[in-house]
mmCIF file of N, CA and C in Angstrom:
data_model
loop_
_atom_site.group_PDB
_atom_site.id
_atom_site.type_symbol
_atom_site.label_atom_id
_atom_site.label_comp_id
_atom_site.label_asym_id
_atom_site.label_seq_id
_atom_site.Cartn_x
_atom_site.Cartn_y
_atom_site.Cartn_z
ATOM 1 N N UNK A 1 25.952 -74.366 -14.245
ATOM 2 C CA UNK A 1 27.288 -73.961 -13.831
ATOM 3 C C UNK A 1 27.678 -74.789 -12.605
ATOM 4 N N UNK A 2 29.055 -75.267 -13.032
ATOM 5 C CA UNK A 2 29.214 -76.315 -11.556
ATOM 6 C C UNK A 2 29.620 -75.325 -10.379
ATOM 7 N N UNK A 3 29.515 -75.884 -8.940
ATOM 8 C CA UNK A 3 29.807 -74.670 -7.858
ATOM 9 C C UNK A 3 31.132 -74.436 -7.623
ATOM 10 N N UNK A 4 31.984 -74.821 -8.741
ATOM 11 C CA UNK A 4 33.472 -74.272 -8.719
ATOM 12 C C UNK A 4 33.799 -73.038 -9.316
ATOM 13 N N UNK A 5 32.798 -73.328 -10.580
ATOM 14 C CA UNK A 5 32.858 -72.007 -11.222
ATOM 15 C C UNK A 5 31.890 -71.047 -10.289
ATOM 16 N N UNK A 6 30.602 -71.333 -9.921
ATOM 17 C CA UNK A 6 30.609 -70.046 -8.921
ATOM 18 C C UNK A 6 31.050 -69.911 -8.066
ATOM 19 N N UNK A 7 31.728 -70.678 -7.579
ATOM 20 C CA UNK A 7 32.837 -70.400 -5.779
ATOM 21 C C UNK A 7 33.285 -69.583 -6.602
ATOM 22 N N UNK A 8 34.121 -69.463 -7.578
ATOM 23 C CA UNK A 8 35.194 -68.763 -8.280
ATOM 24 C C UNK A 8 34.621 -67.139 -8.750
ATOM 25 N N UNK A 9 33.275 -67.089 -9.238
ATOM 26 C CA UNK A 9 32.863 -65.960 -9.645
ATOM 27 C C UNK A 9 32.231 -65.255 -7.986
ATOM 28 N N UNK A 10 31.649 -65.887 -7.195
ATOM 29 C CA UNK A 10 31.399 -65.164 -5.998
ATOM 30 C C UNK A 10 32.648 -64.493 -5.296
ATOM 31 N N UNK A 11 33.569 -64.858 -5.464
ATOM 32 C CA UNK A 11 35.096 -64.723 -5.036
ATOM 33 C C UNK A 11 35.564 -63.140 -5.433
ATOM 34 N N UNK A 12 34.974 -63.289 -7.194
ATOM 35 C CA UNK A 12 35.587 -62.239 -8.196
ATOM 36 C C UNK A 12 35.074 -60.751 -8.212
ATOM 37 N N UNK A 13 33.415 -61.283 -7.685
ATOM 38 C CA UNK A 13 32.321 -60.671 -7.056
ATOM 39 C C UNK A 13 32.819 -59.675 -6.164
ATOM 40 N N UNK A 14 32.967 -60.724 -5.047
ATOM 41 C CA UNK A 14 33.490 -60.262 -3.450
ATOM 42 C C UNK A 14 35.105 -58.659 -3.685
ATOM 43 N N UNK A 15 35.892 -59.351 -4.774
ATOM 44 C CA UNK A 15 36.773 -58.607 -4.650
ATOM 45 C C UNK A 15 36.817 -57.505 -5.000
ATOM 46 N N UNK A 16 35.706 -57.147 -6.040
ATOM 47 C CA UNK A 16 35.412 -56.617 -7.358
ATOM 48 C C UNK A 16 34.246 -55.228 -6.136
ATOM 49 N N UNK A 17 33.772 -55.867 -5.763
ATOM 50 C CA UNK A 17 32.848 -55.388 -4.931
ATOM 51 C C UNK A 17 34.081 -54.259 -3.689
ATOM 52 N N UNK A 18 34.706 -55.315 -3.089
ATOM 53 C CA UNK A 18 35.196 -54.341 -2.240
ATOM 54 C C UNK A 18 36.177 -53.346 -2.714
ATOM 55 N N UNK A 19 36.750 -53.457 -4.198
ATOM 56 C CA UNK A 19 37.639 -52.430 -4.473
ATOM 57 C C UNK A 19 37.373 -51.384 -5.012
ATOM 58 N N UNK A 20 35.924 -51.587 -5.672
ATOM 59 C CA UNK A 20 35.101 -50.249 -6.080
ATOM 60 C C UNK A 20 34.205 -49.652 -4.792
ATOM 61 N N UNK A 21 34.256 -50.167 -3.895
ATOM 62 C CA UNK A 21 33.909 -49.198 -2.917
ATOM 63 C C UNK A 21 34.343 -48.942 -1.921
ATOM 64 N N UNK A 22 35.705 -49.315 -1.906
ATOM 65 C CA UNK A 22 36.799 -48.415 -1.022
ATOM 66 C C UNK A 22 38.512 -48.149 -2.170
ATOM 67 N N UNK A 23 38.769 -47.217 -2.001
ATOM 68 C CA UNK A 23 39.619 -46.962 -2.973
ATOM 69 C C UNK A 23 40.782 -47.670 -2.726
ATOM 70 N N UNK A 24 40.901 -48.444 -3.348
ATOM 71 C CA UNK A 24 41.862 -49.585 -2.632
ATOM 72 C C UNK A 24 43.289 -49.513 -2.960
ATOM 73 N N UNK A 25 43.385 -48.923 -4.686
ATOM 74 C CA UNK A 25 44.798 -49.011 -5.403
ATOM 75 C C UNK A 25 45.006 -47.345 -4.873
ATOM 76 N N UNK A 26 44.397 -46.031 -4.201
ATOM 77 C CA UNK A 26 44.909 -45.033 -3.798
ATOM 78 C C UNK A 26 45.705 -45.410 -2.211
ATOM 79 N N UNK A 27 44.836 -46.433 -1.295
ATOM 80 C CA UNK A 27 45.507 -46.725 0.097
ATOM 81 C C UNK A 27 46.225 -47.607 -0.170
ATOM 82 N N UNK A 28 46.530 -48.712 -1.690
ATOM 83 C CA UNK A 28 47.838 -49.963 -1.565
ATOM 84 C C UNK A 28 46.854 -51.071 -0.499
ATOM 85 N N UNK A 29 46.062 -50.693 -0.269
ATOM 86 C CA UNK A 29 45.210 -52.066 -0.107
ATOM 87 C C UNK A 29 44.774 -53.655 -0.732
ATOM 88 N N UNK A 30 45.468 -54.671 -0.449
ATOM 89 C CA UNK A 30 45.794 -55.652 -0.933
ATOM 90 C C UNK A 30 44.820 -56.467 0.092
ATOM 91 N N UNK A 31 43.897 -57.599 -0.621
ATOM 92 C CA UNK A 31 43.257 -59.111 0.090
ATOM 93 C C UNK A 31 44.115 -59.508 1.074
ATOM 94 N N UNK A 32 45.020 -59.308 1.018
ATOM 95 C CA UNK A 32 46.065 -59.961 1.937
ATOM 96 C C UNK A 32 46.141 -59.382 3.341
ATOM 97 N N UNK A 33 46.280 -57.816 3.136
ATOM 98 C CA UNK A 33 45.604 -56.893 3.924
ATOM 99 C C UNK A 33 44.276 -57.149 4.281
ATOM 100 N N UNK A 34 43.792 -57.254 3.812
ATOM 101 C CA UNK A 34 41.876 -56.923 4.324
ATOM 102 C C UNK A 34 42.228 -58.296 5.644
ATOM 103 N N UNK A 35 42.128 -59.543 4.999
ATOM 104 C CA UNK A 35 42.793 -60.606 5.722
ATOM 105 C C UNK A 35 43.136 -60.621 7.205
ATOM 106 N N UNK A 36 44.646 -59.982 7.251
ATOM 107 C CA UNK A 36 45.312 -59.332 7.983
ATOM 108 C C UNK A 36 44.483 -58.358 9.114
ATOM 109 N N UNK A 37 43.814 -57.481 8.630
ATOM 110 C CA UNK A 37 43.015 -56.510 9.619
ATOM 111 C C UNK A 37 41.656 -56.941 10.418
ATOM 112 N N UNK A 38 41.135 -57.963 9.352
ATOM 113 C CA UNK A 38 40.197 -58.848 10.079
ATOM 114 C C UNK A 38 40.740 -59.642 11.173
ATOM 115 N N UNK A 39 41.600 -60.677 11.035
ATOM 116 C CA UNK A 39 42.286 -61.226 12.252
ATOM 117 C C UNK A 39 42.746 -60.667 13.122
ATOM 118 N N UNK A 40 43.539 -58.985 13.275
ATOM 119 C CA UNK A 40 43.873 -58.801 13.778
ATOM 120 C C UNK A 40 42.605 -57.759 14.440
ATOM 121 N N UNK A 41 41.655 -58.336 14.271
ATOM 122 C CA UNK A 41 40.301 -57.105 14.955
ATOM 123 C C UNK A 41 39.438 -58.462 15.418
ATOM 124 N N UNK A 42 39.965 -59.285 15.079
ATOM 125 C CA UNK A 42 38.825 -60.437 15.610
ATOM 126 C C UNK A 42 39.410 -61.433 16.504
ATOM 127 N N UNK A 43 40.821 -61.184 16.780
ATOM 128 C CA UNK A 43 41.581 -62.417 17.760
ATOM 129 C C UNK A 43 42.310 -60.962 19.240
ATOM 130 N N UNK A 44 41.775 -61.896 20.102
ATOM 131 C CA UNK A 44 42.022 -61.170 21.288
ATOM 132 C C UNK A 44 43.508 -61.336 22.137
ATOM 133 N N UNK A 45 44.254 -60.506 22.161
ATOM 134 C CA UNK A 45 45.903 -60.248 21.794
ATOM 135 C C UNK A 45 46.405 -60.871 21.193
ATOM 136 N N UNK A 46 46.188 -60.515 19.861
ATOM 137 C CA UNK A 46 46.608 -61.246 18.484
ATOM 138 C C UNK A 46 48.031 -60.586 18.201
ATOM 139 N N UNK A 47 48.737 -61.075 17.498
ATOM 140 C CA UNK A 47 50.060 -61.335 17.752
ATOM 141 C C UNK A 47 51.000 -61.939 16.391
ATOM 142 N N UNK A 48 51.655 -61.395 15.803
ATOM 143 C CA UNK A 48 52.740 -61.834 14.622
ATOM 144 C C UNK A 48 52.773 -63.359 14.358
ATOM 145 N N UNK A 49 52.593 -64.477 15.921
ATOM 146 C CA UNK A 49 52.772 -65.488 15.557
ATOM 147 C C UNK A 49 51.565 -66.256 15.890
ATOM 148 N N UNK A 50 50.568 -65.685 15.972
ATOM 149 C CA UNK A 50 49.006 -65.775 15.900
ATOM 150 C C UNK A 50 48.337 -66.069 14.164
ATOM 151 N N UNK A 51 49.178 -65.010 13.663
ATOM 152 C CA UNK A 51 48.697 -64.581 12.334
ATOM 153 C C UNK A 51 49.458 -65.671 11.641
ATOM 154 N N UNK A 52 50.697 -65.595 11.647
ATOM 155 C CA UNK A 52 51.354 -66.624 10.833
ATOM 156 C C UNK A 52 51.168 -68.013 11.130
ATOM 157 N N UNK A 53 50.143 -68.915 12.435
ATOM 158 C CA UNK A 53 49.622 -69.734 12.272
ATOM 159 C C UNK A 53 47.825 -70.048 11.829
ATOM 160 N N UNK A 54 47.251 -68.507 11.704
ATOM 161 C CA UNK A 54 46.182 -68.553 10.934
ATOM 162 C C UNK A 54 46.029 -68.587 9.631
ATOM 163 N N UNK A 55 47.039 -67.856 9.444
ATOM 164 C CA UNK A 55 47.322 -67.607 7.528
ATOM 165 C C UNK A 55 47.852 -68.442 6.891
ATOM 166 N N UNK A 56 48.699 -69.022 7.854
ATOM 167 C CA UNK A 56 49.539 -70.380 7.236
ATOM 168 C C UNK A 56 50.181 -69.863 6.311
ATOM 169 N N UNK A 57 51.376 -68.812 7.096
ATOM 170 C CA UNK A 57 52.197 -67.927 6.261
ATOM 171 C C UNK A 57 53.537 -68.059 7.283
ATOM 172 N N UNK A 58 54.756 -68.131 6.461
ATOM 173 C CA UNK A 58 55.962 -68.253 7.136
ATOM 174 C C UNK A 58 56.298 -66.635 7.708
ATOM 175 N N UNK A 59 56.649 -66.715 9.213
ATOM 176 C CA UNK A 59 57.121 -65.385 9.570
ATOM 177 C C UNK A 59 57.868 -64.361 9.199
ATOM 178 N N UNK A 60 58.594 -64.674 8.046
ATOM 179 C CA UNK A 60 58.936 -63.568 7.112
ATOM 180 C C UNK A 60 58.126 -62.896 6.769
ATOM 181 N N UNK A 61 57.438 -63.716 5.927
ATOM 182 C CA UNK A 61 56.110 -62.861 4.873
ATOM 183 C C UNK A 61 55.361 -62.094 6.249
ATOM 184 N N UNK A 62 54.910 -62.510 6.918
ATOM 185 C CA UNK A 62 53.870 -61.908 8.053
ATOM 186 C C UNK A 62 54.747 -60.560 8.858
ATOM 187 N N UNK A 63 55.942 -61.184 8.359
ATOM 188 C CA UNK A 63 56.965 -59.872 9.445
ATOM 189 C C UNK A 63 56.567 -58.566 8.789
ATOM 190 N N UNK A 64 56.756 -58.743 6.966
ATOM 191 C CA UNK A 64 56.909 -58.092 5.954
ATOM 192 C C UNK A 64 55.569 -57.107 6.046
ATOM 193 N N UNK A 65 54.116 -58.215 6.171
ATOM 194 C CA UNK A 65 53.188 -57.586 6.218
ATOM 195 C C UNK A 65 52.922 -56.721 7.227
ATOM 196 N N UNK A 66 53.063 -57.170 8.463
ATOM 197 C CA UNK A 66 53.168 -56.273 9.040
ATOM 198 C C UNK A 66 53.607 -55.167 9.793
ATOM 199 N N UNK A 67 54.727 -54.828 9.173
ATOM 200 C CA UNK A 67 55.757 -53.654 9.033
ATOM 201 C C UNK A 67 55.028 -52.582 7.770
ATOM 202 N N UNK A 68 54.224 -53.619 6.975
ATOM 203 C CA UNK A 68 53.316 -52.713 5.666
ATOM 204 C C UNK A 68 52.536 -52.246 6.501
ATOM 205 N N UNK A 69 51.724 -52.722 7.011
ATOM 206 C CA UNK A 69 50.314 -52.110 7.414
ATOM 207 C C UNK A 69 50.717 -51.071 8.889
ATOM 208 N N UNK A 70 51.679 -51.176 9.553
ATOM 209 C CA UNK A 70 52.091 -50.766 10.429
ATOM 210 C C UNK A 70 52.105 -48.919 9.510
ATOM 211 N N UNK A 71 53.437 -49.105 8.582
ATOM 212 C CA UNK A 71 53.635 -48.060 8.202
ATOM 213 C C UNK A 71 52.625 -47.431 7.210
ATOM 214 N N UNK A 72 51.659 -47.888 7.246
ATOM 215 C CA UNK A 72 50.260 -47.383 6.282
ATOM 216 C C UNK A 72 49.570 -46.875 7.969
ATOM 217 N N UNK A 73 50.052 -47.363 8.914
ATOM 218 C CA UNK A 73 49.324 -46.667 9.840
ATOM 219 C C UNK A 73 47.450 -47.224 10.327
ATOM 220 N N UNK A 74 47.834 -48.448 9.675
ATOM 221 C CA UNK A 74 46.379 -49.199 9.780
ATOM 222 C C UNK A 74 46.114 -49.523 11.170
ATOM 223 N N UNK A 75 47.638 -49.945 11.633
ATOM 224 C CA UNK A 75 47.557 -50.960 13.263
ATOM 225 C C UNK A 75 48.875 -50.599 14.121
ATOM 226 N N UNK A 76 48.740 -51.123 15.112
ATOM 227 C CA UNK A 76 49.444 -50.149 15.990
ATOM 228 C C UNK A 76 50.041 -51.369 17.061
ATOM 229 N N UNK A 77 51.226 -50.980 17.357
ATOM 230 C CA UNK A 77 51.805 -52.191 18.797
ATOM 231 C C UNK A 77 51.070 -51.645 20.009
ATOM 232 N N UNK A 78 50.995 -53.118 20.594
ATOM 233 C CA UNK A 78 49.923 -52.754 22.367
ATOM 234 C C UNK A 78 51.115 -52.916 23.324
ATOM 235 N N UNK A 79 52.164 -52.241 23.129
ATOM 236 C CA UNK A 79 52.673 -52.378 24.610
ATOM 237 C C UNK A 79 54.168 -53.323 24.267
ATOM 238 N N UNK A 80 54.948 -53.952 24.895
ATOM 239 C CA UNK A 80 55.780 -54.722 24.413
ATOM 240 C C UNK A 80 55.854 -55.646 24.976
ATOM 241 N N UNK A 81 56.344 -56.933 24.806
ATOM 242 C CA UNK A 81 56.133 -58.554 25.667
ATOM 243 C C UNK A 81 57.322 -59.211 25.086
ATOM 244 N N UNK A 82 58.073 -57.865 25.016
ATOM 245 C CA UNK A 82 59.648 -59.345 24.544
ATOM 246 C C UNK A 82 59.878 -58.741 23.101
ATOM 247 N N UNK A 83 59.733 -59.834 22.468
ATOM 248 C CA UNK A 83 60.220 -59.959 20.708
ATOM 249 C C UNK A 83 59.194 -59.443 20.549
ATOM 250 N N UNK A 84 59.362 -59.591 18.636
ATOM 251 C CA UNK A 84 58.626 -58.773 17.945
ATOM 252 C C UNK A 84 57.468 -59.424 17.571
ATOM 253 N N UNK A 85 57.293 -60.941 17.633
ATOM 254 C CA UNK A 85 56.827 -61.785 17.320
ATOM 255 C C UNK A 85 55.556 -62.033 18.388
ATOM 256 N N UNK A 86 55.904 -61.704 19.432
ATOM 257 C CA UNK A 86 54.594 -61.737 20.280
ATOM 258 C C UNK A 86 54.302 -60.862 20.746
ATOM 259 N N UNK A 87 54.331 -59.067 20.497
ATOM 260 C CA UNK A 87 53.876 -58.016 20.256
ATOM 261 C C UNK A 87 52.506 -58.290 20.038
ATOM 262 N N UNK A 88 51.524 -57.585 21.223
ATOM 263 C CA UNK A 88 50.334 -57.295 21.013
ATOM 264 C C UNK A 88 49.908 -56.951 19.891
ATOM 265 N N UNK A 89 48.903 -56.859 18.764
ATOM 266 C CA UNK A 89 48.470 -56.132 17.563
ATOM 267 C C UNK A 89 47.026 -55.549 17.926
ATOM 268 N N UNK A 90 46.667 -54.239 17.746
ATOM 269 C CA UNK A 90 45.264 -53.597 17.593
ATOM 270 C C UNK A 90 45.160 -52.980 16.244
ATOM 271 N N UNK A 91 43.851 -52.658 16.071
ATOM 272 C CA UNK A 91 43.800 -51.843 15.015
ATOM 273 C C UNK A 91 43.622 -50.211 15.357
ATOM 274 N N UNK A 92 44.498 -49.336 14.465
ATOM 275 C CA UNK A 92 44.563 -48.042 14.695
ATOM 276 C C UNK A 92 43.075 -47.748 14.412
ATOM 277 N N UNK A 93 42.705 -46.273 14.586
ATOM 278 C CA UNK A 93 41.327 -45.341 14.495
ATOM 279 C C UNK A 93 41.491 -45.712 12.872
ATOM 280 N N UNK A 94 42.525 -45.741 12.108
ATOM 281 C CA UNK A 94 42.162 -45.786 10.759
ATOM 282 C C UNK A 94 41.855 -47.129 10.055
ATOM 283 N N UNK A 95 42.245 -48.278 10.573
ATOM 284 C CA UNK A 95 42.607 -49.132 10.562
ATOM 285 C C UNK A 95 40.503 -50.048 11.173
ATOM 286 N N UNK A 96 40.287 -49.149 11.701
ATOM 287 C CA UNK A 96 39.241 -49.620 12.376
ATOM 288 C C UNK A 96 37.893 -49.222 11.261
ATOM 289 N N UNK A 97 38.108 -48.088 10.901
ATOM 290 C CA UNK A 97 37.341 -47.348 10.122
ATOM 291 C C UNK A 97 37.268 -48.100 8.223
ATOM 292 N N UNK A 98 38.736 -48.825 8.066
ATOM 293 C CA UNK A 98 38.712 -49.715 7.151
ATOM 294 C C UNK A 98 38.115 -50.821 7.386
ATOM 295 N N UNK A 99 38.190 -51.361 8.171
ATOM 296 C CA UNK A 99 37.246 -52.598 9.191
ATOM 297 C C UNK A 99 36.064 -52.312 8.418
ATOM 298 N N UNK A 100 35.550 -51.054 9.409
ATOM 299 C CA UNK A 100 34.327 -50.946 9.712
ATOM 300 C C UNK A 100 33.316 -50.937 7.860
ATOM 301 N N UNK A 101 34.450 -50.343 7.369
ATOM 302 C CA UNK A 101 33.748 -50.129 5.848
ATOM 303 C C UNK A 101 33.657 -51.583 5.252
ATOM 304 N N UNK A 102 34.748 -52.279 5.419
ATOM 305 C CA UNK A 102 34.764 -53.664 4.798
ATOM 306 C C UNK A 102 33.758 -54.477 5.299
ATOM 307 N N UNK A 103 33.017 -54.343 6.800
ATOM 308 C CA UNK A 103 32.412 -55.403 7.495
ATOM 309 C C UNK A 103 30.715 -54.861 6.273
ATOM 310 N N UNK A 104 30.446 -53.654 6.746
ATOM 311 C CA UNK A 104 29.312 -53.105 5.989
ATOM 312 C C UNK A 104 29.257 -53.687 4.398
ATOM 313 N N UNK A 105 30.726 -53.555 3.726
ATOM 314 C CA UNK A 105 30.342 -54.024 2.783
ATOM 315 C C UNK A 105 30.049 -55.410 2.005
ATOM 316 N N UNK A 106 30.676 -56.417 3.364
ATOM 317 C CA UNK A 106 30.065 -57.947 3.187
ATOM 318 C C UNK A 106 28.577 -57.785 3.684
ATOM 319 N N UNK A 107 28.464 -57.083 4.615
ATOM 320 C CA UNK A 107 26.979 -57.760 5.279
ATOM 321 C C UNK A 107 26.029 -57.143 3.673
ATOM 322 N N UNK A 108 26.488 -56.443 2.987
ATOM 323 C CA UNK A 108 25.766 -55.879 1.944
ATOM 324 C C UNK A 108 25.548 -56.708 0.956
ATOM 325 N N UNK A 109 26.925 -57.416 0.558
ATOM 326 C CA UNK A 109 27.481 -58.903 -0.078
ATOM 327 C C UNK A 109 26.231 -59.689 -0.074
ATOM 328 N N UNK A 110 26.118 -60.139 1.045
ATOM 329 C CA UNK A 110 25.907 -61.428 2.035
ATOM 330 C C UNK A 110 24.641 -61.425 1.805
ATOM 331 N N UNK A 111 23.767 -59.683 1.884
ATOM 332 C CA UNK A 111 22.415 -59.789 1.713
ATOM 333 C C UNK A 111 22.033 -60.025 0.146
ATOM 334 N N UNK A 112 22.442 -59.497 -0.771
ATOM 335 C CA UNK A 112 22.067 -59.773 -2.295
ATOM 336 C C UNK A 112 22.567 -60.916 -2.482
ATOM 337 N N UNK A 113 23.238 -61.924 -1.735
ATOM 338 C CA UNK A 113 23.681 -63.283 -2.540
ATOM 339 C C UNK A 113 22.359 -63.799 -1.622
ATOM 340 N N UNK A 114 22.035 -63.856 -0.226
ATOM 341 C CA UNK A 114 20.646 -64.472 0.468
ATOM 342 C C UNK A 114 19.662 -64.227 -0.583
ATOM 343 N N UNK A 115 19.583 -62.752 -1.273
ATOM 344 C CA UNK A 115 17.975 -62.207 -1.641
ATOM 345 C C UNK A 115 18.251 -63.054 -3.183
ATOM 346 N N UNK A 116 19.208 -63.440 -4.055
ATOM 347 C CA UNK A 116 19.176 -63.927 -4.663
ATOM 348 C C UNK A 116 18.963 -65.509 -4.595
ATOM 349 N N UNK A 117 19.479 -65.919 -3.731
ATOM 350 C CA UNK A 117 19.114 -67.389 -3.202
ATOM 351 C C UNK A 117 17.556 -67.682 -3.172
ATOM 352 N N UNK A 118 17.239 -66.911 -2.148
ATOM 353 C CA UNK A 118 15.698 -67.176 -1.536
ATOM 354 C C UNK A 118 14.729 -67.078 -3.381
ATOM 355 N N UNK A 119 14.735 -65.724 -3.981
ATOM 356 C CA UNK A 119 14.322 -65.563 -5.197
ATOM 357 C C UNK A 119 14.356 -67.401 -6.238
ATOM 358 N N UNK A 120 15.415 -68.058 -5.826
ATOM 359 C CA UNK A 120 15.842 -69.040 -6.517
ATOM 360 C C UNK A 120 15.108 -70.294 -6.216
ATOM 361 N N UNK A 121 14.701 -69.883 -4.787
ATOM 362 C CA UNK A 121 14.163 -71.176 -3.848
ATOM 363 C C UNK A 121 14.612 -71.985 -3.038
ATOM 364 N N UNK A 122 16.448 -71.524 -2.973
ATOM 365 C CA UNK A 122 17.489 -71.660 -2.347
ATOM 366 C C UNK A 122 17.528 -71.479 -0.746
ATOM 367 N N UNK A 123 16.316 -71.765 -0.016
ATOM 368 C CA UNK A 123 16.334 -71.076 1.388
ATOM 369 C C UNK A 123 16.448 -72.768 2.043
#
């Protein structure tokens, strides 16, 4: 199998993986989201136009998104600094707790693709 086709099936893996173990189509949880909550838990006063030069997403779409996740109650404004665009971003208690499930469930990922590697001779 060339490593396009498994980039492609580890991918299908990864997604497949995180939507059966967080209920994803009951919270409207979208990759795009997961995305989104990671950056905005991993960049320190991360910010509307933070995201839309990480994502390499035009500030519409990013406005859009995050007015979604806002009103899902995932993340929360830090305070105000002007526009809307350079608005602090944190993640809410719920928002954190999705984090926290998603991080557990790569490092879980991460270990059966290693234990399969090493098994392979892949170390």
């Amino acid at each position: 199998m060339r490593f396009k086709e498994l980039f492609f099936k580890f991918f299908q893996c990864y997604r497949l993986n995180i939507r059966s173990a967080i209920d994803t189509r009951e919270m409207g949880l979208k990759d795009i989201h997961v995305r989104c909550l990671f950056l905005i838990a991993s960049t320190p006063d991360c910010t509307a136009t933070i995201i839309v030069k990480k994502m390499d997403r035009d500030i519409v779409q990013v406005a859009c998104l995050i007015q979604e996740i806002l009103e899902k109650g995932w993340i929360e404004n830090q305070g105000e600094r002007g526009d809307k665009d350079n608005q602090v971003l944190i993640l809410s208690k719920s928002g954190s707790l999705i984090q926290q499930q998603i991080n557990t469930l790569e490092q879980n990922l991460e270990n059966l693709i290693l234990s399969g590697l090493y098994a392979t001779g892949c170390d």
